[in-house]
């Protein structure tokens, strides 16, 4: 995947991303509202379960003092969904692009990039709305937004790497798709979205380590720190995230590069 | 020396034909990481150069590897060995409207498809009006393409592809799609392209178009390329070998020549404008010339010819007896000529059988099957189906 080639086709990347954003919501009456409705409905469901069924104590932000579970939930859910939906849709886009791949020569990675870009835009809008909610709840997140953006950039790098590797593998083996579905579900529960490892997993150091160091868990912890607790993630966290992001992206790009020349005959 | 714009250099491409297709990771792991497949060699060491400003033809039948070659040239498939070098902006017309997004409008699809074909935003903006005009879809440009008819779809696809403004155009049987008006429009654009000094590569099984349009050509057979040569000559060789093999297959060990040999056919040729030829336009005049040799005197010989179409159907079978010309006796070398003032056969390949027989049926001196093969090319008539034209003249009273 040469940089020159990708640059020459930047117009294609732009238009593919735009197409992705447009076609996704064009058919619906509510349009863009749908993209917000999904996380909101999940928030309502999980908040009821958390607060009324399990009667759990909401996590308390340190030093922010915020104690609203629905906000805690959304801060974790939005970046996780960005990751999982990007990978799922990218796998479908490469397989679904068979007609194009067989008939036209173009950089196949743009199929993946355009999905990640479109999902990134969606995520930014969701975080925009969430920022307003956090401000209303009394969390002064505005100065922390640049830090959030930094974490999100790393998350995007990581997501792109996974999407490249799995969408390429999915061309050769169609059950990669199902395996990914299961993996995504495991990751969802291994990531502190619907629970707070500090309180709910207080006596389980082993489980705490899993939530802390699995890739998506680590990203979500960092974003909780920035948006919920209002503090800077530690240097250890930053280096860990940087290493897995760059490493995953490099692997994904390498794998895609190896596998994509045969797409036209395998699809 | 004109510049080489497309160089195909020792290109080899094989496909994996899976015996048990391993399409799941589960099978792959159970199978110990091995998949069983046979290699199928689609292209074998194919090399040729296409020079600037020429129309180059690649002739081949289905399964000859021509689609694979086209895809290698277009950069869709990557060859195992050898390489394809493209020195000009290239557009490949493989399938018109590939990658159209049904939900998006014609307008959005022009932008998207243009980008897929490698155009920049500015180029698309500049040529947008021309694309819409060429497609003739002004009224429908803002409706989603899923509502388009297949004809509209192809028109829009062609309009975009042709406006990429390539200096090198790869065409895959493209001139045979769409209705007659659209084909005429394509042909017009094609000629415009050629006159502008642009390079065109046509991949096709249609001999007539290769002969009529191409400057140079090659034949692709079982993944191997012939020498590059003059199209008319190549087509001739090719049809010859094709017909030969068809004949061998149809009647194994068949006697192509029979008769008692008292008088023998030495040669048969077709003359157009007094020159030996293998093609004749319909409406032209031609002469069939047959040379014979009789070692002993032969009484009242009858010369006959039979013209058949490519499926072996007899079109016409005149003979000299019906023609009212029966010499009392012939001996030595001689010539028989048949003048055809107006060839009313429609374009296509034809074969000619010749026979010299006695005055009464049943006594065959010499019979040569497929003594001559010739092509009728488009001429006076514009009819396209059937075998002959009756030169009809229409009158319609309003």
PDB file of N, CA and C in Angstrom, chain A residues 25 59 61 64 86 122 157 164 185 205 234:
ATOM      1  N   UNK A  25     -27.736   6.677   6.460  1.00  0.00           N
ATOM      2  CA  UNK A  25     -28.872   7.300   7.149  1.00  0.00           C
ATOM      3  C   UNK A  25     -29.886   7.930   6.209  1.00  0.00           C
ATOM      4  N   UNK A  59     -20.209   4.721  39.771  1.00  0.00           N
ATOM      5  CA  UNK A  59     -18.798   5.079  39.956  1.00  0.00           C
ATOM      6  C   UNK A  59     -18.641   6.568  40.238  1.00  0.00           C
ATOM      7  N   UNK A  61     -16.283   9.891  39.996  1.00  0.00           N
ATOM      8  CA  UNK A  61     -15.107  10.415  39.300  1.00  0.00           C
ATOM      9  C   UNK A  61     -14.109  11.014  40.268  1.00  0.00           C
ATOM     10  N   UNK A  64     -13.206  14.531  39.655  1.00  0.00           N
ATOM     11  CA  UNK A  64     -14.383  15.318  39.250  1.00  0.00           C
ATOM     12  C   UNK A  64     -15.558  15.170  40.213  1.00  0.00           C
ATOM     13  N   UNK A  86     -16.862  -0.375  13.193  1.00  0.00           N
ATOM     14  CA  UNK A  86     -15.906  -0.153  12.093  1.00  0.00           C
ATOM     15  C   UNK A  86     -15.393  -1.479  11.539  1.00  0.00           C
ATOM     16  N   UNK A 122     -19.005   9.848  12.810  1.00  0.00           N
ATOM     17  CA  UNK A 122     -20.164   9.532  13.637  1.00  0.00           C
ATOM     18  C   UNK A 122     -19.803   9.627  15.122  1.00  0.00           C
ATOM     19  N   UNK A 157      -6.139   4.399  14.933  1.00  0.00           N
ATOM     20  CA  UNK A 157      -5.012   3.655  14.373  1.00  0.00           C
ATOM     21  C   UNK A 157      -5.174   2.162  14.675  1.00  0.00           C
ATOM     22  N   UNK A 164      -8.218  -3.824   8.882  1.00  0.00           N
ATOM     23  CA  UNK A 164      -7.448  -4.249   7.702  1.00  0.00           C
ATOM     24  C   UNK A 164      -7.166  -5.748   7.755  1.00  0.00           C
ATOM     25  N   UNK A 185     -18.090  -9.654  21.214  1.00  0.00           N
ATOM     26  CA  UNK A 185     -18.944  -9.755  22.399  1.00  0.00           C
ATOM     27  C   UNK A 185     -18.101  -9.954  23.673  1.00  0.00           C
ATOM     28  N   UNK A 205      -8.507  -8.968  41.732  1.00  0.00           N
ATOM     29  CA  UNK A 205      -7.385  -8.305  41.044  1.00  0.00           C
ATOM     30  C   UNK A 205      -7.106  -8.901  39.662  1.00  0.00           C
ATOM     31  N   UNK A 234      -1.867   8.185  32.954  1.00  0.00           N
ATOM     32  CA  UNK A 234      -0.446   8.115  33.283  1.00  0.00           C
ATOM     33  C   UNK A 234       0.422   7.794  32.075  1.00  0.00           C
TER      34      UNK A 234
END
